Coordinates of C-alpha atoms and ligand atoms in Angstrom, one line a residue:
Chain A
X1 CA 11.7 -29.4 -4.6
X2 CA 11.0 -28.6 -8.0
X3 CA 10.4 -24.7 -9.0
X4 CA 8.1 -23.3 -11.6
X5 CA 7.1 -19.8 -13.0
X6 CA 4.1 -18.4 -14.3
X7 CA 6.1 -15.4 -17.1
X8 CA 2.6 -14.1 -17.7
X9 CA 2.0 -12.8 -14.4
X10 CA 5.6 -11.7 -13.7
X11 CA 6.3 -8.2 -13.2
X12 CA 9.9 -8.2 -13.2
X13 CA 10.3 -6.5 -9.8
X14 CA 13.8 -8.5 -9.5
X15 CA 12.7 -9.8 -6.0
X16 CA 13.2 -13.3 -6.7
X17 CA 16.5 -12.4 -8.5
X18 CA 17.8 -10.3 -5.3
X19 CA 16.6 -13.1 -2.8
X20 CA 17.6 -16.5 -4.3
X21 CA 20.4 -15.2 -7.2
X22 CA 21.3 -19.1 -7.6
X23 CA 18.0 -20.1 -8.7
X24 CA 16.2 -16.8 -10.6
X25 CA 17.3 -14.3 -12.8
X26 CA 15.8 -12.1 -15.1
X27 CA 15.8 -12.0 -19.1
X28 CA 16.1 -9.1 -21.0
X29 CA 12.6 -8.2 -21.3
X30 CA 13.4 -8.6 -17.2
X31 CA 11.1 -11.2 -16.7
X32 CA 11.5 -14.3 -14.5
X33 CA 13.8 -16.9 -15.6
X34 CA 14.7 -20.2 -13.2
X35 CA 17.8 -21.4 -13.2
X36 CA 17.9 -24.1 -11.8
X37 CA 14.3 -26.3 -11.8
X38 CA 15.4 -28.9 -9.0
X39 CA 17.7 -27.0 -6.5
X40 CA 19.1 -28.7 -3.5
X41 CA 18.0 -28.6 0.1
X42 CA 20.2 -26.0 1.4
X43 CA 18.2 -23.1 -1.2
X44 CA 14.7 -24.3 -0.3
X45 CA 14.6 -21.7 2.8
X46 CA 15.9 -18.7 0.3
X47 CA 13.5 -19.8 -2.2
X48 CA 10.5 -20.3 -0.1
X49 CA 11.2 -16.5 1.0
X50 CA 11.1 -15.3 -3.0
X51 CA 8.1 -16.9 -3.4
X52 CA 6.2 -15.1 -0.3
X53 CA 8.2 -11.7 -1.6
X54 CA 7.3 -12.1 -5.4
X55 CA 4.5 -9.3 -5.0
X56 CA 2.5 -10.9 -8.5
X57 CA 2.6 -14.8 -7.0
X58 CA 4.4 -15.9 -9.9
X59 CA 6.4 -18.7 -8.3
X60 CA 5.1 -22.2 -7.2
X61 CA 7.0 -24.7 -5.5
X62 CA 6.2 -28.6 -5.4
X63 CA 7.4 -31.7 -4.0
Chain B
X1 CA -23.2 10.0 2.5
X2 CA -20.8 12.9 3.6
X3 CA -20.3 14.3 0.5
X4 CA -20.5 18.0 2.0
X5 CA -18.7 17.0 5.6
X6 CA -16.8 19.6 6.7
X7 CA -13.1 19.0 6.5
X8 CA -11.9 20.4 9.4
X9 CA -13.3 21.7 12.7
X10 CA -17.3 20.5 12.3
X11 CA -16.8 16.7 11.8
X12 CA -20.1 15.5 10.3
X13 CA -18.8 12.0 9.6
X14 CA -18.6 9.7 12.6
X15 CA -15.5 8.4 11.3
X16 CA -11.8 8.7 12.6
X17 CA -10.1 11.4 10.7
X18 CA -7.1 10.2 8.0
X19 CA -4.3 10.9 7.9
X20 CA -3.7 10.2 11.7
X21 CA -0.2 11.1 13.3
X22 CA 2.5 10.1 13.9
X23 CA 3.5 11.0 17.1
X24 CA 6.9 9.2 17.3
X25 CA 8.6 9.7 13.7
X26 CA 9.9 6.1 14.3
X27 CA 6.9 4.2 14.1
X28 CA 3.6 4.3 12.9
X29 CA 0.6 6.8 14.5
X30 CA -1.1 5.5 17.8
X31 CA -4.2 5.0 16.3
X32 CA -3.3 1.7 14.4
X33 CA -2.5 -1.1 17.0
X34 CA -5.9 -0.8 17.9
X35 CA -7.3 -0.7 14.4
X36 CA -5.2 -3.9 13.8
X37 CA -6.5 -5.4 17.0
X38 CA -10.0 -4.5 16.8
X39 CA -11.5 -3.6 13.6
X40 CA -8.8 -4.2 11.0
X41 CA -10.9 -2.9 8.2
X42 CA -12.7 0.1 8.8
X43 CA -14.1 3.4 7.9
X44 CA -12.3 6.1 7.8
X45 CA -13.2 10.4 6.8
X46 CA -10.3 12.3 4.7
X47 CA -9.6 15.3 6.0
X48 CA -8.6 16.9 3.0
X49 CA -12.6 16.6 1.6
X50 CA -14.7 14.7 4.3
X51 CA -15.1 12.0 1.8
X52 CA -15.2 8.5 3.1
X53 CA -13.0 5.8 2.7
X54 CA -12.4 2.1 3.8
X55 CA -8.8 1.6 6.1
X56 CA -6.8 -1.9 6.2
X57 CA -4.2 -2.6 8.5
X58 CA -3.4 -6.1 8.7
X59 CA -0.4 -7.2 6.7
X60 CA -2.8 -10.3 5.2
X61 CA -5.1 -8.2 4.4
X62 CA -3.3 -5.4 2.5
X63 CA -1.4 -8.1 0.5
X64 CA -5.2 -9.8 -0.3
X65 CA -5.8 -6.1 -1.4
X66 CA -2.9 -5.3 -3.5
X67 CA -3.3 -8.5 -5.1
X68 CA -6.9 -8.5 -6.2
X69 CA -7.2 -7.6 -9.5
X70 CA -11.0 -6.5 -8.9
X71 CA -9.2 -3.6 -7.3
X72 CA -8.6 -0.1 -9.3
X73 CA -5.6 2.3 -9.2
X74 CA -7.3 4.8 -11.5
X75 CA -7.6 7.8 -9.6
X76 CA -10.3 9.3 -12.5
X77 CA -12.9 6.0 -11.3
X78 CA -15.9 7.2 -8.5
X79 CA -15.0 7.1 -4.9
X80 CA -11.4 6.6 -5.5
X81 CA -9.6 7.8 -2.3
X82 CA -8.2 10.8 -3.2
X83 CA -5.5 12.8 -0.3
X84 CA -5.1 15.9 -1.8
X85 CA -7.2 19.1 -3.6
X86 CA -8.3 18.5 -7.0
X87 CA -11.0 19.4 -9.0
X88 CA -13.6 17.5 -11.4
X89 CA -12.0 19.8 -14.1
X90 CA -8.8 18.8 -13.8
X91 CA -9.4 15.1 -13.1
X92 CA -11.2 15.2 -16.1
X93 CA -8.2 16.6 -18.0
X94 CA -4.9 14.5 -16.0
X95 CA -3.5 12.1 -18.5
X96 CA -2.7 8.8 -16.2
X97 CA 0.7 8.1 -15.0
X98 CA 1.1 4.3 -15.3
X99 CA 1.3 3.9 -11.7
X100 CA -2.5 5.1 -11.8
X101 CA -3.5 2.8 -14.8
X102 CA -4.9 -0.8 -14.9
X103 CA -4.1 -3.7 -16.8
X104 CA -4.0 -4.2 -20.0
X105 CA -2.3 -0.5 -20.5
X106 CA -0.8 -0.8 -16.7
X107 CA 0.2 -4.2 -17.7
X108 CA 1.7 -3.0 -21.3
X109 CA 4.3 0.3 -20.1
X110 CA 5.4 -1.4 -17.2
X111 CA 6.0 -4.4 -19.9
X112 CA 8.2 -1.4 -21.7
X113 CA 10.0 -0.5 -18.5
X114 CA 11.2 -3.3 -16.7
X115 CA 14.3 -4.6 -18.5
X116 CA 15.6 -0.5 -17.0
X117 CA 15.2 -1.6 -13.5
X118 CA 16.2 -5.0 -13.2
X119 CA 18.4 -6.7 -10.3
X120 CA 21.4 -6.6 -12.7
X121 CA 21.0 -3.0 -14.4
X122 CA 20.3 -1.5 -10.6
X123 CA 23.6 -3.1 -10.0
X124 CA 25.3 -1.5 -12.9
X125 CA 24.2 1.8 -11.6
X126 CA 25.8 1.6 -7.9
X127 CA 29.7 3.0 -9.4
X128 CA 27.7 5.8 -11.1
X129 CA 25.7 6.5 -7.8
X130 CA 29.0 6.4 -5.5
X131 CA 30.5 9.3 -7.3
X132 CA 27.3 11.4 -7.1
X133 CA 27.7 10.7 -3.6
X134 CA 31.2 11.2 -3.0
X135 CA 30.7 14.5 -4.6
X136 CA 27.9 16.0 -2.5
X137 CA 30.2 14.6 0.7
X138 CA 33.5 16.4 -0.9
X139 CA 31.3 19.7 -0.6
X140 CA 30.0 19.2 2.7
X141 CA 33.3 18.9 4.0
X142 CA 34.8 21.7 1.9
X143 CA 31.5 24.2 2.9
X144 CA 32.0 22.7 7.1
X145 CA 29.2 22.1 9.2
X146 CA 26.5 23.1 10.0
X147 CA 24.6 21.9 6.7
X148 CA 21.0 21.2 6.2
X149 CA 21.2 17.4 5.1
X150 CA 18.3 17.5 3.1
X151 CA 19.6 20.2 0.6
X152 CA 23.2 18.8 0.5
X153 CA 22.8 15.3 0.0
X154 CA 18.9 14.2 0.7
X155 CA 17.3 15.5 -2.6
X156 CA 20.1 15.7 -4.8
X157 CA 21.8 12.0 -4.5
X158 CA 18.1 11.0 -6.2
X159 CA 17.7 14.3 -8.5
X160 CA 21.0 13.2 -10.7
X161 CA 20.5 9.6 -10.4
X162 CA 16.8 10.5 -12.5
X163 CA 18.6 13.2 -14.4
X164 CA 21.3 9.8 -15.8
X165 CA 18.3 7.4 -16.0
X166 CA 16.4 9.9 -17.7
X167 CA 18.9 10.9 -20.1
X168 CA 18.9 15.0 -18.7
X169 CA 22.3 16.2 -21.2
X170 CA 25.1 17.0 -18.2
X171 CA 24.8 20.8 -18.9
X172 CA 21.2 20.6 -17.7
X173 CA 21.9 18.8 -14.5
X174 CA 22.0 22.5 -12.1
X175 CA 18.6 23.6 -13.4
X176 CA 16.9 20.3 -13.5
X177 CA 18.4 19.7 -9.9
X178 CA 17.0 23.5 -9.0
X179 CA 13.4 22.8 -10.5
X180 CA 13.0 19.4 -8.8
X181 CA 14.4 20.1 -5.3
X182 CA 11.9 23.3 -5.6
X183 CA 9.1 21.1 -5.8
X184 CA 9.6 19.7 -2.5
X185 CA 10.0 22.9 -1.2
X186 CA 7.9 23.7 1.5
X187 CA 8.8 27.7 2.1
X188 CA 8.1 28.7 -1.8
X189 CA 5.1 30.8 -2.5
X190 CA 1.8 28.7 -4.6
X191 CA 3.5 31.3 -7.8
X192 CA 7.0 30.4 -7.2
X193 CA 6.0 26.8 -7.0
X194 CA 3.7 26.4 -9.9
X195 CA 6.2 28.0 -12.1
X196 CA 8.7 25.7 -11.0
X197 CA 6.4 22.8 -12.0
X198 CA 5.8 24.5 -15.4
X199 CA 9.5 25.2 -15.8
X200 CA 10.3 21.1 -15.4
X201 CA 6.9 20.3 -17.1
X202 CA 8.2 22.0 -20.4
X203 CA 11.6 20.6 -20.2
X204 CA 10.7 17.0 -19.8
X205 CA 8.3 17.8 -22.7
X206 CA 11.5 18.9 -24.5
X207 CA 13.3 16.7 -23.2
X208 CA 11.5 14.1 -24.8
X209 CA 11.3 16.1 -28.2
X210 CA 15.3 15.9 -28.2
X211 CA 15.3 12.2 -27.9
X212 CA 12.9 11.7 -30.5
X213 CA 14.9 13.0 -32.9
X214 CA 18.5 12.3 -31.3
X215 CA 17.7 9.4 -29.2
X216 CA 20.6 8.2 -26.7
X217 CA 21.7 5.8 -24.1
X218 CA 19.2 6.3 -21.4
X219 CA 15.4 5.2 -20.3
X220 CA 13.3 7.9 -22.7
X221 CA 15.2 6.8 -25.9
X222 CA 14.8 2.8 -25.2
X223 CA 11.0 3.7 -24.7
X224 CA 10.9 5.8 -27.4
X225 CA 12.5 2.6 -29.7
X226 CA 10.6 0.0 -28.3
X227 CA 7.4 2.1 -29.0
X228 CA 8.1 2.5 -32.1
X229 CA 7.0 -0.9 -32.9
X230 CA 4.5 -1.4 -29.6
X231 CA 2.6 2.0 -30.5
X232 CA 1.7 2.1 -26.6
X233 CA 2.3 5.7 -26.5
X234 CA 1.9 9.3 -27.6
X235 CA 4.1 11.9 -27.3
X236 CA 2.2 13.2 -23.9
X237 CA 2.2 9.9 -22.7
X238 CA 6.1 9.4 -22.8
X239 CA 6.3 13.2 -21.4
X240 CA 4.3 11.9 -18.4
X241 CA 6.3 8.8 -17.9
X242 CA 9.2 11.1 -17.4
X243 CA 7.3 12.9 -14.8
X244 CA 6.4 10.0 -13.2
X245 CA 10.2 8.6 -12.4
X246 CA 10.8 11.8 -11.5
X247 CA 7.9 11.9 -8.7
X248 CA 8.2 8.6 -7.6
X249 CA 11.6 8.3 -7.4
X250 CA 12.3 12.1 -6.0
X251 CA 11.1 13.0 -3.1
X252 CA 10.5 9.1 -1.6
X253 CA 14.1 8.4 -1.7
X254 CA 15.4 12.1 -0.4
X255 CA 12.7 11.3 2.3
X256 CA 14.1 8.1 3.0
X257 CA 17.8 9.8 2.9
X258 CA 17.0 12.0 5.5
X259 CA 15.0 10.3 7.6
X260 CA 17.5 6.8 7.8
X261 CA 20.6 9.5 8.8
X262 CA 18.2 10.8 11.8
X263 CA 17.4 7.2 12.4
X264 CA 20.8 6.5 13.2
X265 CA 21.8 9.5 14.4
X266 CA 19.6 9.1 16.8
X267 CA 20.2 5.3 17.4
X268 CA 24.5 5.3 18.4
X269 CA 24.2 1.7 19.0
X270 CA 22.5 1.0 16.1
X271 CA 25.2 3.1 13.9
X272 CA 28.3 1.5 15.7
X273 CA 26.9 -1.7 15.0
X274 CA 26.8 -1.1 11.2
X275 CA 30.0 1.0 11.0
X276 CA 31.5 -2.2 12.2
X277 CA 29.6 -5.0 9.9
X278 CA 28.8 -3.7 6.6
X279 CA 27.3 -7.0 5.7
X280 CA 24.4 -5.8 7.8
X281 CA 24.0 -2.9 5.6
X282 CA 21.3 -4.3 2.9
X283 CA 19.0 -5.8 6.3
X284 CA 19.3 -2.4 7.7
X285 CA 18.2 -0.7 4.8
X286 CA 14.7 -3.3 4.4
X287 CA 14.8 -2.1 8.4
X288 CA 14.3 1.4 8.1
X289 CA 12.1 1.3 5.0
X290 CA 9.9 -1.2 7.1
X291 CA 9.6 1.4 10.2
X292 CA 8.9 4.6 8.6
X293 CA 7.2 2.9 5.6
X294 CA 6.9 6.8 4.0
X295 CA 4.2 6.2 1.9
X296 CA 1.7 4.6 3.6
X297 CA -1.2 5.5 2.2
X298 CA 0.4 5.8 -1.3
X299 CA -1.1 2.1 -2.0
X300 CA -4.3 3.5 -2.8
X301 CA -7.5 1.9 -4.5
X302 CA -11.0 1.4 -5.4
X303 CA -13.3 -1.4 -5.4
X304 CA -14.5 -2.6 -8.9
X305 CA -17.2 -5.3 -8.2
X306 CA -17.5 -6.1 -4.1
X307 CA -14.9 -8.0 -2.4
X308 CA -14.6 -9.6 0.6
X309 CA -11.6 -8.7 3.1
X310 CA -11.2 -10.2 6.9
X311 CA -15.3 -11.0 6.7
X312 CA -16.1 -7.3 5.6
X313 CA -17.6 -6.5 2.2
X314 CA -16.0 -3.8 0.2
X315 CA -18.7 -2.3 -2.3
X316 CA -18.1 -1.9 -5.3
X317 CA -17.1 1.8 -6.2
X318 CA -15.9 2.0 -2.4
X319 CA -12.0 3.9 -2.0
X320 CA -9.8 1.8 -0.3
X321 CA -6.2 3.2 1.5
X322 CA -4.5 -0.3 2.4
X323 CA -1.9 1.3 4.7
X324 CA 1.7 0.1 4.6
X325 CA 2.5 1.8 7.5
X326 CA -0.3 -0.3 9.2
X327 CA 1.3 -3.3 7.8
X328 CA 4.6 -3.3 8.8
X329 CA 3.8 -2.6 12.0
X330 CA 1.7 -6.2 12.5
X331 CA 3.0 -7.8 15.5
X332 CA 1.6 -10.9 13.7
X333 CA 4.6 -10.7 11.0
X334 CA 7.2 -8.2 13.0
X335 CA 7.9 -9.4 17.2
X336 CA 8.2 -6.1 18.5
X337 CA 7.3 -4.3 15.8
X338 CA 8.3 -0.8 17.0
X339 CA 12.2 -1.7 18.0
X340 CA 14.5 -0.6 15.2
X341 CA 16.4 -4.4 14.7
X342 CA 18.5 -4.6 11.9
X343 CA 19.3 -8.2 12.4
X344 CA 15.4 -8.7 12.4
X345 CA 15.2 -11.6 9.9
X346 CA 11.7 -10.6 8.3
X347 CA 12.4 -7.2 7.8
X348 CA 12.3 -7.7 4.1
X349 CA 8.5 -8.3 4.0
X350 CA 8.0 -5.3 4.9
X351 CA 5.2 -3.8 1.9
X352 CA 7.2 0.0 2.0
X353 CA 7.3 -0.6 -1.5
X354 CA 3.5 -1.6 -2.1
X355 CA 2.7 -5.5 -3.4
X356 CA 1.3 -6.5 -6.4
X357 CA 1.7 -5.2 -10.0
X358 CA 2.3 -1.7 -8.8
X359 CA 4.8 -2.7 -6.6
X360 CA 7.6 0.0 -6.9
X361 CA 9.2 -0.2 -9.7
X362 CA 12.3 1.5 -9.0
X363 CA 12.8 -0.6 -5.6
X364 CA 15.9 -1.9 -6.0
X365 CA 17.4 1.4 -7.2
X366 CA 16.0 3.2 -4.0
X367 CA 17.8 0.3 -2.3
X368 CA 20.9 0.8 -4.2
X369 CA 21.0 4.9 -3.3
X370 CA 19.7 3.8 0.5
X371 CA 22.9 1.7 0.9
X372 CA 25.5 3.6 -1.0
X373 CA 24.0 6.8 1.0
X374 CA 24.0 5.4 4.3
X375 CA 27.5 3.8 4.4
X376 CA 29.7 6.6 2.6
X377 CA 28.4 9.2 5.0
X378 CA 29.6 6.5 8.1
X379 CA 32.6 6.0 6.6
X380 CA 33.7 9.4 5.6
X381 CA 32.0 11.4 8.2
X382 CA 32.1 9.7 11.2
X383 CA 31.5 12.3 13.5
X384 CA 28.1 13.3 12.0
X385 CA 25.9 14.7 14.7
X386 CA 22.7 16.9 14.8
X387 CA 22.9 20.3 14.7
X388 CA 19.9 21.1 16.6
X389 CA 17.7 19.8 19.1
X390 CA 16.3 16.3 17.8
X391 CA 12.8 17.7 19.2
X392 CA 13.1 21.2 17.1
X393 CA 12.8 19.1 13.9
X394 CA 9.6 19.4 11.7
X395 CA 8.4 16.4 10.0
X396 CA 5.9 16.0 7.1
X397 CA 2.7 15.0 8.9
X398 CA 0.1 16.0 6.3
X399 CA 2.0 15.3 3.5
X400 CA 1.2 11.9 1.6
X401 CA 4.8 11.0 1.8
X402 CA 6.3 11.4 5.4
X403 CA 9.7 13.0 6.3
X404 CA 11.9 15.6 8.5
X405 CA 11.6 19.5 6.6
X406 CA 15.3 20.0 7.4
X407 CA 17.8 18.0 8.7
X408 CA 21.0 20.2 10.6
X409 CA 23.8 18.2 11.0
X410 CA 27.2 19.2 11.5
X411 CA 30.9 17.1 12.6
Ligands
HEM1 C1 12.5 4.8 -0.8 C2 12.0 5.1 -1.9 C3 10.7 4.7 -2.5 C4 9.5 4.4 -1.9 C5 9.2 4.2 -0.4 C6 8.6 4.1 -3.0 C7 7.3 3.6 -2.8 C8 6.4 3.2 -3.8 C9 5.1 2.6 -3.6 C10 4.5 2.3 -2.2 C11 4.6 2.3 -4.8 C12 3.3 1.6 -5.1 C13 2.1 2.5 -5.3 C14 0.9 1.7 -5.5 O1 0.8 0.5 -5.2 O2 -0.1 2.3 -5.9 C15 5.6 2.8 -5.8 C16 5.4 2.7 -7.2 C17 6.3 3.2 -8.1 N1 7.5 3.7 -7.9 FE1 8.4 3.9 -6.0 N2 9.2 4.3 -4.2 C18 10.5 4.7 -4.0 C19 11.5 5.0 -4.9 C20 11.3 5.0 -6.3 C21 12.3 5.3 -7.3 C22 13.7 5.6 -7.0 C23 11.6 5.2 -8.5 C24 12.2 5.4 -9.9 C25 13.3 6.0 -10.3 C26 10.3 4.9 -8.3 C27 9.3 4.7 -9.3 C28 8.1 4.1 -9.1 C29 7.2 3.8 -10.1 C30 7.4 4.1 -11.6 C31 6.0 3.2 -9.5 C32 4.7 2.7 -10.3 C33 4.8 1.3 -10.5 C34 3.6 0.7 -11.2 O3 2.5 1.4 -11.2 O4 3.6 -0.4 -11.8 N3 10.1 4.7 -6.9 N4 6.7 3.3 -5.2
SF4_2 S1 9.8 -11.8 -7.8 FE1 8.0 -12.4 -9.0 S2 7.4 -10.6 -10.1 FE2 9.4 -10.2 -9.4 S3 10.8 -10.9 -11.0 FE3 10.6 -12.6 -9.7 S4 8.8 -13.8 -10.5 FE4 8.7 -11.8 -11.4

């Protein structure tokens, strides 16, 4: 799984941040940052639900 | 076109009338299954001017909405849907609350205003909260029951927490806490109530004066800084940015407040369960914003070039109310979708909070107030009960943002 963000389109709602705390987190303009590009198996079901409840579509998950 | 449609009584339009009711406060009005079901986007007549509007219903749908940039939020564009009396002079006149702008200015104040709501800051806020709480609780218990909830807790646990964000100087809380709490209040006269709306209009707009020249730790003076160099702003501008955390973040979460306390009240199995796992508390909370989903038609919007939505065309200059109500109601997203569940796994999609780039900005601080709210009062006051008849209370129906008038309790 590899996990990329589009800062553009971010809107800092904190979403991703709240759902998946291991893998986002916000800078402080409090926009997305990842923390971790390739997490393991056992976050892929947290992170698949901030990318359906990021409400600007800003994360994309391959592979 | 209906233009002249009668608003009430003669209905000239051949439309269903919005809003509908709800008839059970814990769900959504009757009306909307079959809308969902049949004719998920559809026409609709306001009541409030007869005007016509387009109605979505499906959760797809109102996410594909609120995440079309070819959609407006600016109330001053033609045909936007509005829910409330206000005339061409004074449309003409409002200065737009960012929550009513589009990008590039939407896109540059919220820019200004995020860093105050993040995940971690919200956090930071929750000791601050717990003490406003624990406060109003001490004076419940000191006054003994019966107490109206709404007045003791409901509307001011969010008041202060705007008045701290907001930088309001301590001595000011009382009358800031008076103006604002009036403004929800149903039983004042149109006199007493516009002055009370004058009364916090001018302070904010001192308020705001006072931080220009002695800026502090709070949200107007970091605005006020960062503008400094953005130039995003005028004075007015900033004046009704302060307004605009202070009617978004008011009356939705005292709402919420009261309405999550009847909720449980009124659901013992529900409450014992959560008295005894407060890890369930957060899943709850996305529970109860999911069912009453206050604001419903608060995710309002035009069409600015046509747009297609589940095989329907949406014109161009066409007012569009993609209901959140509606949404988190789908059967296609929640099983059962009128059973309170707070183990329900997907209660977090829930679109209470709109989708998009308007999507509510203070979110995770009405979750914050939600929790803190809802497991003090369990914890201190475990005896809560209603004070009156569940079926004597009076809910908001016309209002654009739903909840209970008064809420009796006593212990
Ligand atoms: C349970 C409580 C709340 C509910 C149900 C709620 C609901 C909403 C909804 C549905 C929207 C989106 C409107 C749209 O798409 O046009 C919104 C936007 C907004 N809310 Fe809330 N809200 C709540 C609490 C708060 C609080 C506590 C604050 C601030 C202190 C706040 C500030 C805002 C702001 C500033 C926006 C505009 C965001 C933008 O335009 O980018 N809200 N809210
Ligand atoms: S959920 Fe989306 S919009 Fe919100 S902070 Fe994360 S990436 Fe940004």
């Amino acid at each position: 799984m590899h996990v990329t963000t589009d800062h553009d389109r971010c809107v800092g709602s904190g979403q991703c941040a709240m759902q998946s705390p291991e893998v986002f987190d916000q800078d402080d303009d409090g926009l997305v940052v990842v923390l971790q590009e390739r997490p393991g198996a056992e976050l892929l079901e947290e992170v698949h639900r901030a990318v359906e409840l990021c409400p600007s579509q800003s994360i994309h998950v391959t592979g | 076109m209906t233009q002249s449609a009668e608003p009430a009584g003669g209905t000239a339009s051949p439309y269903p009338q919005f809003p509908m009711r709800r008839t059970c406060p814990f769900s959504e009005p009757d009306e909307y299954a079959g809308l969902r079901a049949d004719e998920p986007v559809s026409r609709a007549s306001l009541k409030v001017n007869g005007k016509e509007t387009w109605l979505v219903t499906r959760h797809e749908h109102v996410k594909q909405v609120l995440g079309d940039p070819r959609v407006s939020s600016n109330l001053k564009r033609p045909g936007y849907p509005h829910q409330f009396h206000i005339s061409e002079e004074m449309l003409a006149h409002v200065r737009l609350m960012m929550l009513s702008m589009d990008p590039p200015e939407h896109t540059a104040q919220r820019r200004m205003l995020i860093p105050e709501f993040t995940a971690r800051r919200t956090k930071a806020m929750r000791p601050r909260i717990q003490e406003v709480v624990d406060e109003r609780i001490d004076a419940m218990l000191a006054a003994g029951g019966p107490v109206d909830l709404v007045q003791a807790l409901a509307l001011p646990v969010p008041s202060l927490t705007i008045c701290e964000l907001l930088g309001v100087p301590y001595g000011d809380h009382a009358q800031f806490e008076e103006w604002s709490a009036a403004l929800m209040n149903h039983d004042l006269s149109p006199e007493e109530y516009g002055a009370a709306v004058q009364a916090l209009d001018m302070y904010l707009d001192k308020l705001v004066t006072l931080k220009e020249t002695e800026p502090g730790d709070d949200l107007i003076s970091r605005f006020l800084e960062k503008n400094r160099t953005e130039q995003a702003a005028d004075h007015l501008d900033v004046v009704t940015m302060a307004r605009m955390m202070l009617v978004g973040g008011h009356e939705t979460t005292a709402n919420m407040i009261a309405l999550g306390v009847l909720a449980l009240l009124e659901h013992p199995d529900h409450m014992a369960e959560l008295r005894s796992d407060e890890t369930l508390l957060p899943n709850a909370v996305e529970e109860l914003l999911r069912v009453f989903s206050i604001s419903d038609s608060g995710t309002a919007r035009v069409a600015i070039e046509d747009i297609e939505v589940g095989g329907v065309t949406i014109r161009a200059g066409e007012g569009i109310l993609a209901l959140n109500n509606a949404a988190d109601h789908d059967e296609t997203v929640f099983a059962d979708p009128g059973t309170l569940d707070f183990h329900r796994k997907e209660a977090r999609s829930h679109l209470a909070f709109g989708y998009g780039i308007h999507q509510c900005m203070g979110a995770n601080l009405a979750r914050a107030e939600l929790e803190i709210v809802y497991s003090t009062l369990l914890r201190r006051i475990p005896g809560l009960r209603l004070a009156v008849p569940a079926e004597e209370l009076r809910y908001k129906d016309d209002a654009m943002v739903y909840g209970v008038y008064d809420l009796p309790v006593t212990w």
